[in-house]
Amino acid sequence: MKQPDLSFTYFPEDYRWSHGVLIGLNSAPWGGAEIDEVHRIGLRLRAHIGDDTAWFRGWAREAEKVEAAGRRLLAEGHRTSAAGYLFRAANYYHVGERFLQPKSEGLAAYKRGVDCFRDAAQLVRRPRIEHVEIPYEGTSLPAVLVHAEPLPGRSGPAPAMVFFDGFDITKEIQYFKGVPDLVARGIACLLVDGPGNGESVRFRNLYLHHETERYGTAAYEFLAARPEIDAKRIGVMAISLGGYYAPRAAAFEPRFAACIAWGAQWDYWQIWKNRFDKLDSGNVPSLSVPWRHLLWIFNVATREEAMKKLEGFRLDGVVQKIRCPFLMVHGEGDEQIPLAVARQCFDAVGSKQKTFRLFTREEGGYHHCQIDNASIGVAAMWDWLEDTLQPQR
């Protein structure tokens, strides 16, 4: 008999919509949401469950209201308060846009989210947030460098983490997944919209491919060239599908000093084969966005074309090459990626220093990428990074 869910499920009848609300809510500790504002969005949506256009318009409506308040505060000279409002508006715009396929109606709102975040970043003194471009194969990738806070007694350059998106997240959403806490510990963070993600796919026609090391190395070399960053203490991490990105990058870019897979992957082709089989049988798999998102990020028209692209997204023969310290973080109740998949990947990792942090039903954080309790997931990862990258020295 299935145990009752202990997580907060705003729309119990719709996994995806409940998951989406949690993406909004669990950003609150880092300034990405106010619970009352998210609740007001939810109340307006209760009569429209499953209507993704209504979802987008509900979130965009609240984002516009919050943005307008932030702009008024800025005009009055209240820069710090304005930044808080603009950060939240940025997050709401992006959480709302995620479900739209096609993206046409949402692109203007998405851009407003990018602009709100950029404007807020210029208004805050701590942490110091810098928008940058990473040279990449004749073009560039948009990224946000969040600088490490100075630590008492440290005079040299700081360690840093490259933080890639997942299947459907953006660098702006990623910031609200604990990055202010990471940089407060003295570790810088480079948030990157890689191919298939964020601005890269929406505005630059950079589509997803399986050779993560191509942009992983680009991000590493960008950071290594910065005088405030210690080139010998640069790690890589990513979330959800990023459980493929980060291990692949670390396997083929040996200069990475640490790797975190925030959520597991092993054979992404098989994951989607199982999902499509479930859809074809009339059931709904647990997905964070509509399945057509897969076609869009690959720039293909059919499931068959997407499955062909997915053939490269396998980690067997890859993770065995990892030599740097490795952390996998997973929830035992993850409905998107089974625990057995996580264990299979972890067991194959070649690093001599590897850790599997499993969050259980009893402690919380037991759903996909700790969506039900981001704070404890973040704390565990940042503790591990403090021990591994030693920012105090």
PDB file of C-alpha atoms in Angstrom, residues 144-349:
ATOM      1  CA  VAL A 144      25.696  35.165 -13.776  1.00  0.00           C
ATOM      2  CA  LEU A 145      28.803  35.261 -11.607  1.00  0.00           C
ATOM      3  CA  VAL A 146      27.931  35.559  -7.929  1.00  0.00           C
ATOM      4  CA  HIS A 147      31.110  36.564  -6.154  1.00  0.00           C
ATOM      5  CA  ALA A 148      32.358  34.890  -2.998  1.00  0.00           C
ATOM      6  CA  GLU A 149      32.083  36.827   0.226  1.00  0.00           C
ATOM      7  CA  PRO A 150      35.473  37.579   1.795  1.00  0.00           C
ATOM      8  CA  LEU A 151      36.369  35.362   4.735  1.00  0.00           C
ATOM      9  CA  PRO A 152      38.470  36.391   7.765  1.00  0.00           C
ATOM     10  CA  GLY A 153      42.104  35.431   7.226  1.00  0.00           C
ATOM     11  CA  ARG A 154      41.761  34.576   3.539  1.00  0.00           C
ATOM     12  CA  SER A 155      43.896  36.768   1.313  1.00  0.00           C
ATOM     13  CA  GLY A 156      44.134  34.685  -1.850  1.00  0.00           C
ATOM     14  CA  PRO A 157      41.647  33.786  -4.577  1.00  0.00           C
ATOM     15  CA  ALA A 158      38.419  31.952  -3.753  1.00  0.00           C
ATOM     16  CA  PRO A 159      37.153  28.565  -4.889  1.00  0.00           C
ATOM     17  CA  ALA A 160      34.150  28.491  -7.210  1.00  0.00           C
ATOM     18  CA  MET A 161      31.388  26.269  -8.550  1.00  0.00           C
ATOM     19  CA  VAL A 162      30.021  26.167 -12.070  1.00  0.00           C
ATOM     20  CA  PHE A 163      26.265  25.594 -11.678  1.00  0.00           C
ATOM     21  CA  PHE A 164      24.426  24.400 -14.800  1.00  0.00           C
ATOM     22  CA  ASP A 165      20.655  24.257 -15.223  1.00  0.00           C
ATOM     23  CA  GLY A 166      18.602  21.082 -15.566  1.00  0.00           C
ATOM     24  CA  PHE A 167      15.964  20.036 -18.103  1.00  0.00           C
ATOM     25  CA  ASP A 168      13.744  23.068 -17.678  1.00  0.00           C
ATOM     26  CA  ILE A 169      15.293  25.496 -15.166  1.00  0.00           C
ATOM     27  CA  THR A 170      16.975  28.858 -15.726  1.00  0.00           C
ATOM     28  CA  LYS A 171      19.995  30.572 -14.234  1.00  0.00           C
ATOM     29  CA  GLU A 172      17.671  33.057 -12.536  1.00  0.00           C
ATOM     30  CA  ILE A 173      15.661  30.283 -10.862  1.00  0.00           C
ATOM     31  CA  GLN A 174      18.923  28.555  -9.935  1.00  0.00           C
ATOM     32  CA  TYR A 175      20.092  31.608  -7.991  1.00  0.00           C
ATOM     33  CA  PHE A 176      17.192  31.107  -5.588  1.00  0.00           C
ATOM     34  CA  LYS A 177      18.280  27.552  -4.848  1.00  0.00           C
ATOM     35  CA  GLY A 178      20.656  28.516  -2.084  1.00  0.00           C
ATOM     36  CA  VAL A 179      23.352  30.375  -4.022  1.00  0.00           C
ATOM     37  CA  PRO A 180      23.414  33.332  -1.569  1.00  0.00           C
ATOM     38  CA  ASP A 181      24.267  30.830   1.182  1.00  0.00           C
ATOM     39  CA  LEU A 182      27.045  29.272  -0.905  1.00  0.00           C
ATOM     40  CA  VAL A 183      28.802  32.564  -1.593  1.00  0.00           C
ATOM     41  CA  ALA A 184      28.407  33.555   2.069  1.00  0.00           C
ATOM     42  CA  ARG A 185      30.606  30.536   2.823  1.00  0.00           C
ATOM     43  CA  GLY A 186      33.334  31.979   0.604  1.00  0.00           C
ATOM     44  CA  ILE A 187      32.685  29.985  -2.592  1.00  0.00           C
ATOM     45  CA  ALA A 188      31.855  31.868  -5.799  1.00  0.00           C
ATOM     46  CA  CYS A 189      29.186  30.544  -8.148  1.00  0.00           C
ATOM     47  CA  LEU A 190      28.866  30.814 -11.928  1.00  0.00           C
ATOM     48  CA  LEU A 191      25.259  30.200 -13.013  1.00  0.00           C
ATOM     49  CA  VAL A 192      25.170  29.235 -16.691  1.00  0.00           C
ATOM     50  CA  ASP A 193      22.355  28.906 -19.223  1.00  0.00           C
ATOM     51  CA  GLY A 194      23.947  26.132 -21.258  1.00  0.00           C
ATOM     52  CA  PRO A 195      22.678  24.926 -24.652  1.00  0.00           C
ATOM     53  CA  GLY A 196      19.030  23.918 -24.366  1.00  0.00           C
ATOM     54  CA  ASN A 197      18.411  26.092 -21.323  1.00  0.00           C
ATOM     55  CA  GLY A 198      17.274  29.579 -20.421  1.00  0.00           C
ATOM     56  CA  GLU A 199      18.293  32.426 -22.678  1.00  0.00           C
ATOM     57  CA  SER A 200      20.559  30.152 -24.720  1.00  0.00           C
ATOM     58  CA  VAL A 201      17.691  28.221 -26.244  1.00  0.00           C
ATOM     59  CA  ARG A 202      15.056  30.978 -26.186  1.00  0.00           C
ATOM     60  CA  PHE A 203      17.030  33.821 -27.732  1.00  0.00           C
ATOM     61  CA  ARG A 204      20.236  32.338 -29.190  1.00  0.00           C
ATOM     62  CA  ASN A 205      19.078  29.112 -30.872  1.00  0.00           C
ATOM     63  CA  LEU A 206      21.592  27.034 -28.903  1.00  0.00           C
ATOM     64  CA  TYR A 207      19.967  23.627 -28.587  1.00  0.00           C
ATOM     65  CA  LEU A 208      20.704  20.784 -26.198  1.00  0.00           C
ATOM     66  CA  HIS A 209      23.409  18.222 -27.025  1.00  0.00           C
ATOM     67  CA  HIS A 210      24.969  15.436 -25.012  1.00  0.00           C
ATOM     68  CA  GLU A 211      28.613  16.623 -25.061  1.00  0.00           C
ATOM     69  CA  THR A 212      28.423  18.683 -21.897  1.00  0.00           C
ATOM     70  CA  GLU A 213      32.191  18.915 -21.676  1.00  0.00           C
ATOM     71  CA  ARG A 214      32.182  21.335 -24.611  1.00  0.00           C
ATOM     72  CA  TYR A 215      30.533  24.034 -22.552  1.00  0.00           C
ATOM     73  CA  GLY A 216      31.828  22.659 -19.248  1.00  0.00           C
ATOM     74  CA  THR A 217      35.387  23.362 -20.330  1.00  0.00           C
ATOM     75  CA  ALA A 218      34.354  26.805 -21.601  1.00  0.00           C
ATOM     76  CA  ALA A 219      32.919  27.648 -18.187  1.00  0.00           C
ATOM     77  CA  TYR A 220      35.964  26.264 -16.382  1.00  0.00           C
ATOM     78  CA  GLU A 221      38.375  28.325 -18.491  1.00  0.00           C
ATOM     79  CA  PHE A 222      36.291  31.462 -18.033  1.00  0.00           C
ATOM     80  CA  LEU A 223      36.545  31.134 -14.252  1.00  0.00           C
ATOM     81  CA  ALA A 224      40.188  30.048 -14.260  1.00  0.00           C
ATOM     82  CA  ALA A 225      41.104  33.268 -16.063  1.00  0.00           C
ATOM     83  CA  ARG A 226      39.547  35.407 -13.336  1.00  0.00           C
ATOM     84  CA  PRO A 227      42.159  36.639 -10.836  1.00  0.00           C
ATOM     85  CA  GLU A 228      39.752  36.380  -7.901  1.00  0.00           C
ATOM     86  CA  ILE A 229      39.172  32.645  -8.562  1.00  0.00           C
ATOM     87  CA  ASP A 230      41.540  29.807  -7.640  1.00  0.00           C
ATOM     88  CA  ALA A 231      41.853  27.736 -10.817  1.00  0.00           C
ATOM     89  CA  LYS A 232      42.747  24.637  -8.778  1.00  0.00           C
ATOM     90  CA  ARG A 233      39.521  24.806  -6.770  1.00  0.00           C
ATOM     91  CA  ILE A 234      36.780  25.045  -9.378  1.00  0.00           C
ATOM     92  CA  GLY A 235      33.992  22.475  -9.202  1.00  0.00           C
ATOM     93  CA  VAL A 236      30.920  21.713 -11.297  1.00  0.00           C
ATOM     94  CA  MET A 237      27.341  20.938 -10.331  1.00  0.00           C
ATOM     95  CA  ALA A 238      23.906  20.793 -11.918  1.00  0.00           C
ATOM     96  CA  ILE A 239      20.350  19.874 -10.960  1.00  0.00           C
ATOM     97  CA  SER A 240      17.847  17.253 -12.166  1.00  0.00           C
ATOM     98  CA  LEU A 241      18.863  16.410 -15.758  1.00  0.00           C
ATOM     99  CA  GLY A 242      22.031  18.134 -14.593  1.00  0.00           C
ATOM    100  CA  GLY A 243      22.716  14.794 -12.919  1.00  0.00           C
ATOM    101  CA  TYR A 244      23.869  13.950 -16.434  1.00  0.00           C
ATOM    102  CA  TYR A 245      25.511  17.310 -17.253  1.00  0.00           C
ATOM    103  CA  ALA A 246      27.803  17.667 -14.243  1.00  0.00           C
ATOM    104  CA  PRO A 247      29.200  14.097 -14.157  1.00  0.00           C
ATOM    105  CA  ARG A 248      29.799  14.205 -17.917  1.00  0.00           C
ATOM    106  CA  ALA A 249      31.636  17.535 -17.571  1.00  0.00           C
ATOM    107  CA  ALA A 250      33.761  16.250 -14.690  1.00  0.00           C
ATOM    108  CA  ALA A 251      34.572  13.022 -16.521  1.00  0.00           C
ATOM    109  CA  PHE A 252      36.007  14.775 -19.576  1.00  0.00           C
ATOM    110  CA  GLU A 253      37.368  17.945 -17.958  1.00  0.00           C
ATOM    111  CA  PRO A 254      39.878  16.663 -15.371  1.00  0.00           C
ATOM    112  CA  ARG A 255      40.657  20.156 -14.083  1.00  0.00           C
ATOM    113  CA  PHE A 256      37.368  20.255 -12.183  1.00  0.00           C
ATOM    114  CA  ALA A 257      38.143  19.856  -8.487  1.00  0.00           C
ATOM    115  CA  ALA A 258      34.715  18.604  -7.362  1.00  0.00           C
ATOM    116  CA  CYS A 259      31.417  17.430  -8.825  1.00  0.00           C
ATOM    117  CA  ILE A 260      27.870  17.454  -7.443  1.00  0.00           C
ATOM    118  CA  ALA A 261      25.010  15.631  -9.131  1.00  0.00           C
ATOM    119  CA  TRP A 262      21.923  17.208  -7.569  1.00  0.00           C
ATOM    120  CA  GLY A 263      19.636  14.425  -8.692  1.00  0.00           C
ATOM    121  CA  ALA A 264      20.717  11.312 -10.550  1.00  0.00           C
ATOM    122  CA  GLN A 265      20.787  10.168 -14.151  1.00  0.00           C
ATOM    123  CA  TRP A 266      22.143   7.062 -15.837  1.00  0.00           C
ATOM    124  CA  ASP A 267      20.424   6.280 -19.139  1.00  0.00           C
ATOM    125  CA  TYR A 268      18.250   9.214 -20.143  1.00  0.00           C
ATOM    126  CA  TRP A 269      17.159   7.438 -23.321  1.00  0.00           C
ATOM    127  CA  GLN A 270      15.629   4.681 -21.203  1.00  0.00           C
ATOM    128  CA  ILE A 271      13.967   7.189 -18.884  1.00  0.00           C
ATOM    129  CA  TRP A 272      12.151   8.721 -21.848  1.00  0.00           C
ATOM    130  CA  LYS A 273      11.368   5.331 -23.370  1.00  0.00           C
ATOM    131  CA  ASN A 274       9.591   4.466 -20.110  1.00  0.00           C
ATOM    132  CA  ARG A 275       7.805   7.824 -20.067  1.00  0.00           C
ATOM    133  CA  PHE A 276       6.540   7.499 -23.620  1.00  0.00           C
ATOM    134  CA  ASP A 277       5.404   3.921 -22.967  1.00  0.00           C
ATOM    135  CA  LYS A 278       3.420   5.211 -19.998  1.00  0.00           C
ATOM    136  CA  LEU A 279       1.886   8.021 -22.050  1.00  0.00           C
ATOM    137  CA  ASP A 280       0.943   5.585 -24.804  1.00  0.00           C
ATOM    138  CA  SER A 281      -0.828   3.379 -22.267  1.00  0.00           C
ATOM    139  CA  GLY A 282      -3.018   6.287 -21.210  1.00  0.00           C
ATOM    140  CA  ASN A 283      -1.178   7.122 -17.988  1.00  0.00           C
ATOM    141  CA  VAL A 284       0.623  10.305 -16.998  1.00  0.00           C
ATOM    142  CA  PRO A 285       4.296  10.063 -15.962  1.00  0.00           C
ATOM    143  CA  SER A 286       5.667  12.364 -13.277  1.00  0.00           C
ATOM    144  CA  LEU A 287       7.167  15.214 -15.291  1.00  0.00           C
ATOM    145  CA  SER A 288       8.182  18.732 -14.299  1.00  0.00           C
ATOM    146  CA  VAL A 289       7.103  20.272 -17.646  1.00  0.00           C
ATOM    147  CA  PRO A 290       5.004  19.078 -20.617  1.00  0.00           C
ATOM    148  CA  TRP A 291       6.700  16.297 -22.586  1.00  0.00           C
ATOM    149  CA  ARG A 292       6.888  18.468 -25.729  1.00  0.00           C
ATOM    150  CA  HIS A 293       9.558  20.496 -23.969  1.00  0.00           C
ATOM    151  CA  LEU A 294      11.889  17.660 -25.012  1.00  0.00           C
ATOM    152  CA  LEU A 295      11.253  18.312 -28.714  1.00  0.00           C
ATOM    153  CA  TRP A 296      11.772  22.045 -28.299  1.00  0.00           C
ATOM    154  CA  ILE A 297      15.169  21.902 -26.580  1.00  0.00           C
ATOM    155  CA  PHE A 298      16.426  19.480 -29.267  1.00  0.00           C
ATOM    156  CA  ASN A 299      14.846  21.512 -32.089  1.00  0.00           C
ATOM    157  CA  VAL A 300      13.107  18.441 -33.515  1.00  0.00           C
ATOM    158  CA  ALA A 301       9.525  17.792 -34.615  1.00  0.00           C
ATOM    159  CA  THR A 302       8.886  14.185 -33.559  1.00  0.00           C
ATOM    160  CA  ARG A 303       9.354  11.818 -30.655  1.00  0.00           C
ATOM    161  CA  GLU A 304      11.419   9.548 -32.877  1.00  0.00           C
ATOM    162  CA  GLU A 305      13.877  12.345 -33.628  1.00  0.00           C
ATOM    163  CA  ALA A 306      14.116  13.185 -29.938  1.00  0.00           C
ATOM    164  CA  MET A 307      14.815   9.556 -29.027  1.00  0.00           C
ATOM    165  CA  LYS A 308      17.627   9.523 -31.562  1.00  0.00           C
ATOM    166  CA  LYS A 309      19.149  12.588 -29.908  1.00  0.00           C
ATOM    167  CA  LEU A 310      18.822  10.918 -26.499  1.00  0.00           C
ATOM    168  CA  GLU A 311      21.043   8.010 -27.511  1.00  0.00           C
ATOM    169  CA  GLY A 312      24.086  10.012 -26.431  1.00  0.00           C
ATOM    170  CA  PHE A 313      22.685  10.756 -22.969  1.00  0.00           C
ATOM    171  CA  ARG A 314      24.098   7.691 -21.246  1.00  0.00           C
ATOM    172  CA  LEU A 315      26.633   7.734 -18.418  1.00  0.00           C
ATOM    173  CA  ASP A 316      27.915   4.173 -18.547  1.00  0.00           C
ATOM    174  CA  GLY A 317      31.517   4.392 -19.712  1.00  0.00           C
ATOM    175  CA  VAL A 318      31.572   8.060 -18.688  1.00  0.00           C
ATOM    176  CA  VAL A 319      31.285   8.323 -14.904  1.00  0.00           C
ATOM    177  CA  GLN A 320      33.951   5.661 -14.520  1.00  0.00           C
ATOM    178  CA  LYS A 321      36.399   8.367 -15.701  1.00  0.00           C
ATOM    179  CA  ILE A 322      35.596  10.789 -12.852  1.00  0.00           C
ATOM    180  CA  ARG A 323      38.575  11.311 -10.547  1.00  0.00           C
ATOM    181  CA  CYS A 324      37.633  14.390  -8.516  1.00  0.00           C
ATOM    182  CA  PRO A 325      35.618  14.211  -5.270  1.00  0.00           C
ATOM    183  CA  PHE A 326      32.010  13.408  -6.142  1.00  0.00           C
ATOM    184  CA  LEU A 327      28.699  13.954  -4.346  1.00  0.00           C
ATOM    185  CA  MET A 328      25.344  12.583  -5.439  1.00  0.00           C
ATOM    186  CA  VAL A 329      22.228  13.967  -3.735  1.00  0.00           C
ATOM    187  CA  HIS A 330      18.951  12.104  -4.190  1.00  0.00           C
ATOM    188  CA  GLY A 331      15.566  11.612  -2.562  1.00  0.00           C
ATOM    189  CA  GLU A 332      14.316   8.130  -1.804  1.00  0.00           C
ATOM    190  CA  GLY A 333      10.816   9.075  -3.002  1.00  0.00           C
ATOM    191  CA  ASP A 334      11.888  10.711  -6.269  1.00  0.00           C
ATOM    192  CA  GLU A 335       9.012  10.088  -8.699  1.00  0.00           C
ATOM    193  CA  GLN A 336      10.951  11.212 -11.763  1.00  0.00           C
ATOM    194  CA  ILE A 337      14.174   9.225 -11.368  1.00  0.00           C
ATOM    195  CA  PRO A 338      13.966   5.972  -9.359  1.00  0.00           C
ATOM    196  CA  LEU A 339      16.378   5.361  -6.500  1.00  0.00           C
ATOM    197  CA  ALA A 340      17.708   2.254  -8.281  1.00  0.00           C
ATOM    198  CA  VAL A 341      18.909   4.484 -11.138  1.00  0.00           C
ATOM    199  CA  ALA A 342      20.749   6.715  -8.689  1.00  0.00           C
ATOM    200  CA  ARG A 343      22.484   3.766  -7.061  1.00  0.00           C
ATOM    201  CA  GLN A 344      23.481   2.316 -10.421  1.00  0.00           C
ATOM    202  CA  CYS A 345      25.147   5.570 -11.437  1.00  0.00           C
ATOM    203  CA  PHE A 346      26.806   6.162  -8.079  1.00  0.00           C
ATOM    204  CA  ASP A 347      28.259   2.658  -7.932  1.00  0.00           C
ATOM    205  CA  ALA A 348      29.895   3.191 -11.344  1.00  0.00           C
ATOM    206  CA  VAL A 349      31.550   6.521 -10.496  1.00  0.00           C
TER     207      VAL A 349
END
